[in-house]
Amino acid sequence: MNNKKHIVFDAERMKYANTGLYHYCKQLGMALKNVIKKNEEILLFYVREKNSGEFGNDVAYNIQKGVDKFYMPTNKIDVWHCTYQASNYFPKNTKAKIVFTIHDLNIIHEQKSEKKIQKELKK
């Protein structure tokens, strides 16, 4: 019986190589890879196909598909780390614990309507 925790690290934002989000995902993903207790946890990297292999060949990958925006199987996920606050790829209707990284709250300080601010904060 497999009682290992399944942890998904969402690195979908690595699609743009010359951005801060790419480097954030790369560095945090590598750090997680080094601290995961392989006898207790399974780390799965959620990436675009072109980024498969970014974290080495000794880890598992789940390739992002467009349909994932609408339906994402989550029955074996215990923890999902969403690395971008405006991600379109997010597990819904799951009992998994969610770790959610918020990189900025610029919307609060930008000159946007109160309605727009509240909509973004609600997300």
mmCIF file of N, CA and C in Angstrom:
data_model
loop_
_atom_site.group_PDB
_atom_site.id
_atom_site.type_symbol
_atom_site.label_atom_id
_atom_site.label_comp_id
_atom_site.label_asym_id
_atom_site.label_seq_id
_atom_site.Cartn_x
_atom_site.Cartn_y
_atom_site.Cartn_z
ATOM 1 N N MET A 1 0.843 -1.196 0.000
ATOM 2 C CA MET A 1 0.000 0.000 0.000
ATOM 3 C C MET A 1 0.879 1.248 0.000
ATOM 4 N N ASN A 2 0.567 2.181 -0.868
ATOM 5 C CA ASN A 2 1.377 3.380 -1.027
ATOM 6 C C ASN A 2 0.754 4.530 -0.243
ATOM 7 N N ASN A 3 1.384 4.908 0.867
ATOM 8 C CA ASN A 3 0.889 6.013 1.688
ATOM 9 C C ASN A 3 1.716 7.273 1.506
ATOM 10 N N LYS A 4 2.490 7.335 0.444
ATOM 11 C CA LYS A 4 3.308 8.514 0.205
ATOM 12 C C LYS A 4 2.421 9.694 -0.153
ATOM 13 N N LYS A 5 2.835 10.870 0.297
ATOM 14 C CA LYS A 5 2.148 12.119 -0.058
ATOM 15 C C LYS A 5 2.530 12.494 -1.482
ATOM 16 N N HIS A 6 1.533 12.884 -2.270
ATOM 17 C CA HIS A 6 1.756 13.327 -3.641
ATOM 18 C C HIS A 6 1.733 14.857 -3.664
ATOM 19 N N ILE A 7 2.871 15.437 -3.994
ATOM 20 C CA ILE A 7 3.028 16.890 -4.028
ATOM 21 C C ILE A 7 3.236 17.323 -5.472
ATOM 22 N N VAL A 8 2.394 18.251 -5.940
ATOM 23 C CA VAL A 8 2.538 18.777 -7.297
ATOM 24 C C VAL A 8 3.087 20.195 -7.195
ATOM 25 N N PHE A 9 4.158 20.433 -7.936
ATOM 26 C CA PHE A 9 4.760 21.760 -8.018
ATOM 27 C C PHE A 9 4.430 22.312 -9.399
ATOM 28 N N ASP A 10 3.594 23.336 -9.439
ATOM 29 C CA ASP A 10 3.149 23.931 -10.696
ATOM 30 C C ASP A 10 4.228 24.862 -11.235
ATOM 31 N N ALA A 11 4.909 24.405 -12.282
ATOM 32 C CA ALA A 11 5.958 25.210 -12.912
ATOM 33 C C ALA A 11 5.539 25.597 -14.331
ATOM 34 N N GLU A 12 4.246 25.695 -14.557
ATOM 35 C CA GLU A 12 3.719 26.048 -15.876
ATOM 36 C C GLU A 12 4.231 27.410 -16.330
ATOM 37 N N ARG A 13 4.500 28.312 -15.419
ATOM 38 C CA ARG A 13 4.944 29.665 -15.766
ATOM 39 C C ARG A 13 6.381 29.710 -16.271
ATOM 40 N N MET A 14 7.026 28.587 -16.388
ATOM 41 C CA MET A 14 8.376 28.549 -16.944
ATOM 42 C C MET A 14 8.346 28.662 -18.469
ATOM 43 N N LYS A 15 7.177 28.949 -19.012
ATOM 44 C CA LYS A 15 7.058 29.021 -20.471
ATOM 45 C C LYS A 15 7.851 30.169 -21.067
ATOM 46 N N TYR A 16 8.168 31.189 -20.282
ATOM 47 C CA TYR A 16 8.968 32.315 -20.759
ATOM 48 C C TYR A 16 10.313 32.298 -20.030
ATOM 49 N N ALA A 17 11.359 31.869 -20.738
ATOM 50 C CA ALA A 17 12.653 31.607 -20.102
ATOM 51 C C ALA A 17 13.342 32.832 -19.514
ATOM 52 N N ASN A 18 13.112 33.997 -20.040
ATOM 53 C CA ASN A 18 13.837 35.185 -19.576
ATOM 54 C C ASN A 18 13.003 36.044 -18.644
ATOM 55 N N THR A 19 12.310 35.405 -17.724
ATOM 56 C CA THR A 19 11.476 36.149 -16.785
ATOM 57 C C THR A 19 11.800 35.744 -15.348
ATOM 58 N N GLY A 20 11.382 36.584 -14.438
ATOM 59 C CA GLY A 20 11.560 36.269 -13.025
ATOM 60 C C GLY A 20 10.770 35.039 -12.606
ATOM 61 N N LEU A 21 9.576 34.857 -13.172
ATOM 62 C CA LEU A 21 8.771 33.678 -12.815
ATOM 63 C C LEU A 21 9.447 32.384 -13.246
ATOM 64 N N TYR A 22 10.115 32.406 -14.381
ATOM 65 C CA TYR A 22 10.860 31.219 -14.825
ATOM 66 C C TYR A 22 11.921 30.869 -13.777
ATOM 67 N N HIS A 23 12.712 31.860 -13.399
ATOM 68 C CA HIS A 23 13.807 31.609 -12.461
ATOM 69 C C HIS A 23 13.291 31.280 -11.066
ATOM 70 N N TYR A 24 12.204 31.897 -10.660
ATOM 71 C CA TYR A 24 11.580 31.563 -9.370
ATOM 72 C C TYR A 24 11.191 30.086 -9.364
ATOM 73 N N CYS A 25 10.481 29.643 -10.403
ATOM 74 C CA CYS A 25 10.041 28.240 -10.483
ATOM 75 C C CYS A 25 11.238 27.294 -10.527
ATOM 76 N N LYS A 26 12.221 27.634 -11.324
ATOM 77 C CA LYS A 26 13.411 26.769 -11.471
ATOM 78 C C LYS A 26 14.134 26.605 -10.144
ATOM 79 N N GLN A 27 14.397 27.715 -9.465
ATOM 80 C CA GLN A 27 15.152 27.655 -8.210
ATOM 81 C C GLN A 27 14.361 26.967 -7.098
ATOM 82 N N LEU A 28 13.084 27.317 -6.971
ATOM 83 C CA LEU A 28 12.279 26.689 -5.926
ATOM 84 C C LEU A 28 12.061 25.212 -6.225
ATOM 85 N N GLY A 29 11.828 24.869 -7.482
ATOM 86 C CA GLY A 29 11.660 23.466 -7.862
ATOM 87 C C GLY A 29 12.892 22.639 -7.546
ATOM 88 N N MET A 30 14.067 23.163 -7.852
ATOM 89 C CA MET A 30 15.310 22.446 -7.554
ATOM 90 C C MET A 30 15.507 22.292 -6.046
ATOM 91 N N ALA A 31 15.168 23.332 -5.296
ATOM 92 C CA ALA A 31 15.289 23.248 -3.838
ATOM 93 C C ALA A 31 14.330 22.197 -3.281
ATOM 94 N N LEU A 32 13.101 22.180 -3.773
ATOM 95 C CA LEU A 32 12.136 21.174 -3.314
ATOM 96 C C LEU A 32 12.615 19.769 -3.647
ATOM 97 N N LYS A 33 13.133 19.610 -4.842
ATOM 98 C CA LYS A 33 13.652 18.306 -5.270
ATOM 99 C C LYS A 33 14.707 17.808 -4.285
ATOM 100 N N ASN A 34 15.521 18.724 -3.765
ATOM 101 C CA ASN A 34 16.602 18.341 -2.857
ATOM 102 C C ASN A 34 16.146 18.060 -1.433
ATOM 103 N N VAL A 35 14.971 18.552 -1.039
ATOM 104 C CA VAL A 35 14.532 18.339 0.346
ATOM 105 C C VAL A 35 13.399 17.323 0.487
ATOM 106 N N ILE A 36 12.806 16.913 -0.607
ATOM 107 C CA ILE A 36 11.713 15.935 -0.533
ATOM 108 C C ILE A 36 12.246 14.617 0.016
ATOM 109 N N LYS A 37 11.506 14.058 0.937
ATOM 110 C CA LYS A 37 11.866 12.768 1.519
ATOM 111 C C LYS A 37 11.283 11.678 0.628
ATOM 112 N N LYS A 38 12.108 11.121 -0.248
ATOM 113 C CA LYS A 38 11.627 10.196 -1.270
ATOM 114 C C LYS A 38 10.923 8.972 -0.699
ATOM 115 N N ASN A 39 11.225 8.604 0.521
ATOM 116 C CA ASN A 39 10.549 7.459 1.113
ATOM 117 C C ASN A 39 9.165 7.833 1.650
ATOM 118 N N GLU A 40 8.861 9.141 1.735
ATOM 119 C CA GLU A 40 7.583 9.594 2.274
ATOM 120 C C GLU A 40 6.744 10.403 1.284
ATOM 121 N N GLU A 41 7.388 10.997 0.284
ATOM 122 C CA GLU A 41 6.691 11.928 -0.601
ATOM 123 C C GLU A 41 7.061 11.692 -2.062
ATOM 124 N N ILE A 42 6.106 11.984 -2.945
ATOM 125 C CA ILE A 42 6.335 11.938 -4.379
ATOM 126 C C ILE A 42 6.148 13.355 -4.905
ATOM 127 N N LEU A 43 7.192 13.898 -5.527
ATOM 128 C CA LEU A 43 7.144 15.243 -6.090
ATOM 129 C C LEU A 43 6.917 15.126 -7.585
ATOM 130 N N LEU A 44 5.892 15.791 -8.070
ATOM 131 C CA LEU A 44 5.533 15.770 -9.484
ATOM 132 C C LEU A 44 5.588 17.199 -10.004
ATOM 133 N N PHE A 45 6.335 17.422 -11.085
ATOM 134 C CA PHE A 45 6.447 18.754 -11.667
ATOM 135 C C PHE A 45 5.418 18.917 -12.781
ATOM 136 N N TYR A 46 4.555 19.912 -12.619
ATOM 137 C CA TYR A 46 3.531 20.235 -13.617
ATOM 138 C C TYR A 46 4.116 21.293 -14.535
ATOM 139 N N VAL A 47 4.435 20.899 -15.788
ATOM 140 C CA VAL A 47 5.144 21.780 -16.715
ATOM 141 C C VAL A 47 4.547 21.692 -18.115
ATOM 142 N N ARG A 48 4.892 22.664 -18.930
ATOM 143 C CA ARG A 48 4.590 22.583 -20.360
ATOM 144 C C ARG A 48 5.537 21.549 -20.972
ATOM 145 N N GLU A 49 5.125 20.973 -22.080
ATOM 146 C CA GLU A 49 5.927 19.909 -22.693
ATOM 147 C C GLU A 49 7.364 20.352 -22.963
ATOM 148 N N LYS A 50 7.541 21.596 -23.419
ATOM 149 C CA LYS A 50 8.893 22.065 -23.741
ATOM 150 C C LYS A 50 9.789 22.170 -22.508
ATOM 151 N N ASN A 51 9.199 22.165 -21.302
ATOM 152 C CA ASN A 51 9.977 22.265 -20.072
ATOM 153 C C ASN A 51 10.186 20.922 -19.377
ATOM 154 N N SER A 52 9.698 19.862 -19.993
ATOM 155 C CA SER A 52 9.923 18.533 -19.438
ATOM 156 C C SER A 52 11.429 18.277 -19.417
ATOM 157 N N GLY A 53 11.927 17.859 -18.300
ATOM 158 C CA GLY A 53 13.363 17.623 -18.144
ATOM 159 C C GLY A 53 14.097 18.759 -17.454
ATOM 160 N N GLU A 54 13.447 19.905 -17.257
ATOM 161 C CA GLU A 54 14.095 21.071 -16.621
ATOM 162 C C GLU A 54 14.642 20.749 -15.227
ATOM 163 N N PHE A 55 14.002 19.816 -14.533
ATOM 164 C CA PHE A 55 14.400 19.496 -13.165
ATOM 165 C C PHE A 55 15.162 18.172 -13.095
ATOM 166 N N GLY A 56 15.600 17.688 -14.258
ATOM 167 C CA GLY A 56 16.364 16.439 -14.320
ATOM 168 C C GLY A 56 15.507 15.282 -14.794
ATOM 169 N N ASN A 57 16.174 14.184 -15.030
ATOM 170 C CA ASN A 57 15.482 12.986 -15.508
ATOM 171 C C ASN A 57 15.116 12.026 -14.389
ATOM 172 N N ASP A 58 15.438 12.398 -13.169
ATOM 173 C CA ASP A 58 15.161 11.519 -12.037
ATOM 174 C C ASP A 58 13.904 11.929 -11.269
ATOM 175 N N VAL A 59 13.058 12.790 -11.865
ATOM 176 C CA VAL A 59 11.804 13.207 -11.230
ATOM 177 C C VAL A 59 10.645 12.947 -12.185
ATOM 178 N N ALA A 60 9.436 12.995 -11.669
ATOM 179 C CA ALA A 60 8.234 12.752 -12.467
ATOM 180 C C ALA A 60 7.669 14.077 -12.980
ATOM 181 N N TYR A 61 7.096 14.033 -14.157
ATOM 182 C CA TYR A 61 6.499 15.205 -14.788
ATOM 183 C C TYR A 61 5.050 14.921 -15.148
ATOM 184 N N ASN A 62 4.231 15.946 -15.027
ATOM 185 C CA ASN A 62 2.866 15.923 -15.538
ATOM 186 C C ASN A 62 2.815 17.054 -16.555
ATOM 187 N N ILE A 63 2.565 16.718 -17.809
ATOM 188 C CA ILE A 63 2.593 17.705 -18.879
ATOM 189 C C ILE A 63 1.272 18.468 -18.924
ATOM 190 N N GLN A 64 1.354 19.788 -18.906
ATOM 191 C CA GLN A 64 0.184 20.666 -18.947
ATOM 192 C C GLN A 64 -0.514 20.531 -20.289
ATOM 193 N N LYS A 65 -1.840 20.459 -20.231
ATOM 194 C CA LYS A 65 -2.670 20.418 -21.432
ATOM 195 C C LYS A 65 -3.703 21.542 -21.328
ATOM 196 N N GLY A 66 -4.142 22.059 -22.470
ATOM 197 C CA GLY A 66 -5.126 23.137 -22.475
ATOM 198 C C GLY A 66 -6.402 22.781 -21.735
ATOM 199 N N VAL A 67 -6.820 21.537 -21.814
ATOM 200 C CA VAL A 67 -8.054 21.100 -21.154
ATOM 201 C C VAL A 67 -7.936 21.177 -19.628
ATOM 202 N N ASP A 68 -6.719 21.234 -19.116
ATOM 203 C CA ASP A 68 -6.516 21.327 -17.668
ATOM 204 C C ASP A 68 -7.140 22.580 -17.071
ATOM 205 N N LYS A 69 -7.367 23.605 -17.904
ATOM 206 C CA LYS A 69 -8.025 24.826 -17.414
ATOM 207 C C LYS A 69 -9.439 24.515 -16.936
ATOM 208 N N PHE A 70 -10.042 23.487 -17.506
ATOM 209 C CA PHE A 70 -11.439 23.157 -17.214
ATOM 210 C C PHE A 70 -11.584 21.918 -16.342
ATOM 211 N N TYR A 71 -10.721 20.946 -16.551
ATOM 212 C CA TYR A 71 -10.791 19.710 -15.773
ATOM 213 C C TYR A 71 -9.386 19.177 -15.542
ATOM 214 N N MET A 72 -9.071 18.989 -14.288
ATOM 215 C CA MET A 72 -7.754 18.478 -13.935
ATOM 216 C C MET A 72 -7.941 17.344 -12.928
ATOM 217 N N PRO A 73 -7.552 16.119 -13.290
ATOM 218 C CA PRO A 73 -7.684 15.021 -12.322
ATOM 219 C C PRO A 73 -6.832 15.288 -11.088
ATOM 220 N N THR A 74 -7.443 15.216 -9.927
ATOM 221 C CA THR A 74 -6.724 15.542 -8.695
ATOM 222 C C THR A 74 -6.894 14.471 -7.618
ATOM 223 N N ASN A 75 -7.345 13.289 -7.997
ATOM 224 C CA ASN A 75 -7.670 12.290 -6.989
ATOM 225 C C ASN A 75 -6.477 11.796 -6.179
ATOM 226 N N LYS A 76 -5.263 11.889 -6.683
ATOM 227 C CA LYS A 76 -4.101 11.410 -5.926
ATOM 228 C C LYS A 76 -3.210 12.544 -5.437
ATOM 229 N N ILE A 77 -3.681 13.762 -5.504
ATOM 230 C CA ILE A 77 -2.869 14.903 -5.083
ATOM 231 C C ILE A 77 -3.168 15.240 -3.630
ATOM 232 N N ASP A 78 -2.107 15.346 -2.836
ATOM 233 C CA ASP A 78 -2.260 15.748 -1.430
ATOM 234 C C ASP A 78 -1.952 17.230 -1.244
ATOM 235 N N VAL A 79 -0.959 17.735 -1.997
ATOM 236 C CA VAL A 79 -0.569 19.147 -1.910
ATOM 237 C C VAL A 79 -0.328 19.660 -3.326
ATOM 238 N N TRP A 80 -0.882 20.827 -3.631
ATOM 239 C CA TRP A 80 -0.651 21.495 -4.912
ATOM 240 C C TRP A 80 -0.028 22.845 -4.616
ATOM 241 N N HIS A 81 1.175 23.096 -5.160
ATOM 242 C CA HIS A 81 1.809 24.403 -4.993
ATOM 243 C C HIS A 81 1.611 25.179 -6.279
ATOM 244 N N CYS A 82 0.744 26.180 -6.214
ATOM 245 C CA CYS A 82 0.481 27.074 -7.342
ATOM 246 C C CYS A 82 1.460 28.234 -7.236
ATOM 247 N N THR A 83 2.294 28.391 -8.259
ATOM 248 C CA THR A 83 3.390 29.359 -8.174
ATOM 249 C C THR A 83 3.077 30.734 -8.740
ATOM 250 N N TYR A 84 1.831 30.938 -9.175
ATOM 251 C CA TYR A 84 1.486 32.220 -9.786
ATOM 252 C C TYR A 84 0.042 32.564 -9.457
ATOM 253 N N GLN A 85 -0.177 33.753 -8.929
ATOM 254 C CA GLN A 85 -1.498 34.112 -8.418
ATOM 255 C C GLN A 85 -2.598 34.166 -9.471
ATOM 256 N N ALA A 86 -2.256 34.349 -10.727
ATOM 257 C CA ALA A 86 -3.282 34.451 -11.769
ATOM 258 C C ALA A 86 -3.276 33.221 -12.688
ATOM 259 N N SER A 87 -2.866 32.095 -12.152
ATOM 260 C CA SER A 87 -2.774 30.879 -12.959
ATOM 261 C C SER A 87 -4.141 30.431 -13.461
ATOM 262 N N ASN A 88 -4.173 29.971 -14.698
ATOM 263 C CA ASN A 88 -5.382 29.357 -15.253
ATOM 264 C C ASN A 88 -5.421 27.874 -14.956
ATOM 265 N N TYR A 89 -4.329 27.338 -14.458
ATOM 266 C CA TYR A 89 -4.221 25.912 -14.181
ATOM 267 C C TYR A 89 -4.206 25.715 -12.677
ATOM 268 N N PHE A 90 -5.352 25.337 -12.172
ATOM 269 C CA PHE A 90 -5.521 25.258 -10.731
ATOM 270 C C PHE A 90 -6.507 24.145 -10.428
ATOM 271 N N PRO A 91 -6.183 23.253 -9.531
ATOM 272 C CA PRO A 91 -7.119 22.160 -9.240
ATOM 273 C C PRO A 91 -8.372 22.685 -8.544
ATOM 274 N N LYS A 92 -9.500 22.264 -9.045
ATOM 275 C CA LYS A 92 -10.777 22.645 -8.446
ATOM 276 C C LYS A 92 -11.437 21.390 -7.890
ATOM 277 N N ASN A 93 -12.316 21.553 -6.951
ATOM 278 C CA ASN A 93 -13.033 20.416 -6.369
ATOM 279 C C ASN A 93 -12.070 19.334 -5.892
ATOM 280 N N THR A 94 -11.124 19.721 -5.090
ATOM 281 C CA THR A 94 -10.150 18.773 -4.575
ATOM 282 C C THR A 94 -10.027 18.920 -3.064
ATOM 283 N N LYS A 95 -9.627 17.852 -2.443
ATOM 284 C CA LYS A 95 -9.365 17.896 -1.002
ATOM 285 C C LYS A 95 -7.883 18.178 -0.729
ATOM 286 N N ALA A 96 -7.126 18.363 -1.802
ATOM 287 C CA ALA A 96 -5.698 18.642 -1.655
ATOM 288 C C ALA A 96 -5.485 19.977 -0.946
ATOM 289 N N LYS A 97 -4.425 20.039 -0.188
ATOM 290 C CA LYS A 97 -4.035 21.308 0.417
ATOM 291 C C LYS A 97 -3.360 22.140 -0.658
ATOM 292 N N ILE A 98 -3.628 23.425 -0.644
ATOM 293 C CA ILE A 98 -3.108 24.326 -1.663
ATOM 294 C C ILE A 98 -2.083 25.267 -1.033
ATOM 295 N N VAL A 99 -0.899 25.315 -1.624
ATOM 296 C CA VAL A 99 0.107 26.314 -1.286
ATOM 297 C C VAL A 99 0.067 27.300 -2.447
ATOM 298 N N PHE A 100 -0.164 28.548 -2.139
ATOM 299 C CA PHE A 100 -0.425 29.529 -3.176
ATOM 300 C C PHE A 100 0.543 30.684 -3.018
ATOM 301 N N THR A 101 1.402 30.907 -4.002
ATOM 302 C CA THR A 101 2.369 31.996 -3.948
ATOM 303 C C THR A 101 1.780 33.246 -4.594
ATOM 304 N N ILE A 102 1.788 34.325 -3.852
ATOM 305 C CA ILE A 102 1.348 35.617 -4.384
ATOM 306 C C ILE A 102 2.607 36.462 -4.544
ATOM 307 N N HIS A 103 2.884 36.844 -5.776
ATOM 308 C CA HIS A 103 4.112 37.592 -6.058
ATOM 309 C C HIS A 103 3.954 39.092 -5.862
ATOM 310 N N ASP A 104 2.762 39.584 -6.085
ATOM 311 C CA ASP A 104 2.567 41.016 -5.892
ATOM 312 C C ASP A 104 1.085 41.327 -5.720
ATOM 313 N N LEU A 105 0.845 42.470 -5.166
ATOM 314 C CA LEU A 105 -0.511 42.991 -5.020
ATOM 315 C C LEU A 105 -0.574 44.379 -5.654
ATOM 316 N N ASN A 106 0.075 44.504 -6.790
ATOM 317 C CA ASN A 106 0.123 45.801 -7.476
ATOM 318 C C ASN A 106 -1.263 46.343 -7.771
ATOM 319 N N ILE A 107 -2.222 45.478 -7.961
ATOM 320 C CA ILE A 107 -3.582 45.907 -8.300
ATOM 321 C C ILE A 107 -4.121 46.885 -7.251
ATOM 322 N N ILE A 108 -3.691 46.745 -6.026
ATOM 323 C CA ILE A 108 -4.167 47.617 -4.953
ATOM 324 C C ILE A 108 -3.654 49.047 -5.149
ATOM 325 N N HIS A 109 -2.439 49.170 -5.680
ATOM 326 C CA HIS A 109 -1.798 50.478 -5.794
ATOM 327 C C HIS A 109 -1.941 51.115 -7.175
ATOM 328 N N GLU A 110 -2.357 50.317 -8.142
ATOM 329 C CA GLU A 110 -2.561 50.863 -9.480
ATOM 330 C C GLU A 110 -3.876 51.633 -9.498
ATOM 331 N N GLN A 111 -3.994 52.530 -10.419
ATOM 332 C CA GLN A 111 -5.203 53.337 -10.497
ATOM 333 C C GLN A 111 -6.264 52.602 -11.313
ATOM 334 N N LYS A 112 -6.853 51.600 -10.661
ATOM 335 C CA LYS A 112 -7.916 50.800 -11.267
ATOM 336 C C LYS A 112 -9.211 51.088 -10.513
ATOM 337 N N SER A 113 -10.322 50.735 -11.127
ATOM 338 C CA SER A 113 -11.607 50.946 -10.456
ATOM 339 C C SER A 113 -11.715 50.011 -9.253
ATOM 340 N N GLU A 114 -12.511 50.410 -8.292
ATOM 341 C CA GLU A 114 -12.726 49.594 -7.099
ATOM 342 C C GLU A 114 -13.287 48.224 -7.482
ATOM 343 N N LYS A 115 -14.145 48.208 -8.496
ATOM 344 C CA LYS A 115 -14.734 46.949 -8.964
ATOM 345 C C LYS A 115 -13.644 46.002 -9.487
ATOM 346 N N LYS A 116 -12.716 46.527 -10.274
ATOM 347 C CA LYS A 116 -11.614 45.739 -10.829
ATOM 348 C C LYS A 116 -10.706 45.238 -9.708
ATOM 349 N N ILE A 117 -10.410 46.093 -8.736
ATOM 350 C CA ILE A 117 -9.571 45.711 -7.612
ATOM 351 C C ILE A 117 -10.211 44.562 -6.848
ATOM 352 N N GLN A 118 -11.479 44.685 -6.526
ATOM 353 C CA GLN A 118 -12.179 43.648 -5.769
ATOM 354 C C GLN A 118 -12.244 42.333 -6.557
ATOM 355 N N LYS A 119 -12.437 42.421 -7.851
ATOM 356 C CA LYS A 119 -12.479 41.215 -8.689
ATOM 357 C C LYS A 119 -11.136 40.487 -8.636
ATOM 358 N N GLU A 120 -10.041 41.233 -8.750
ATOM 359 C CA GLU A 120 -8.704 40.624 -8.719
ATOM 360 C C GLU A 120 -8.376 40.062 -7.349
ATOM 361 N N LEU A 121 -8.740 40.777 -6.285
ATOM 362 C CA LEU A 121 -8.483 40.290 -4.931
ATOM 363 C C LEU A 121 -9.296 39.033 -4.629
ATOM 364 N N LYS A 122 -10.493 38.960 -5.177
ATOM 365 C CA LYS A 122 -11.331 37.778 -4.968
ATOM 366 C C LYS A 122 -10.697 36.537 -5.586
ATOM 367 N N LYS A 123 -10.056 36.727 -6.752
ATOM 368 C CA LYS A 123 -9.364 35.595 -7.391
ATOM 369 C C LYS A 123 -8.355 35.006 -6.453
#
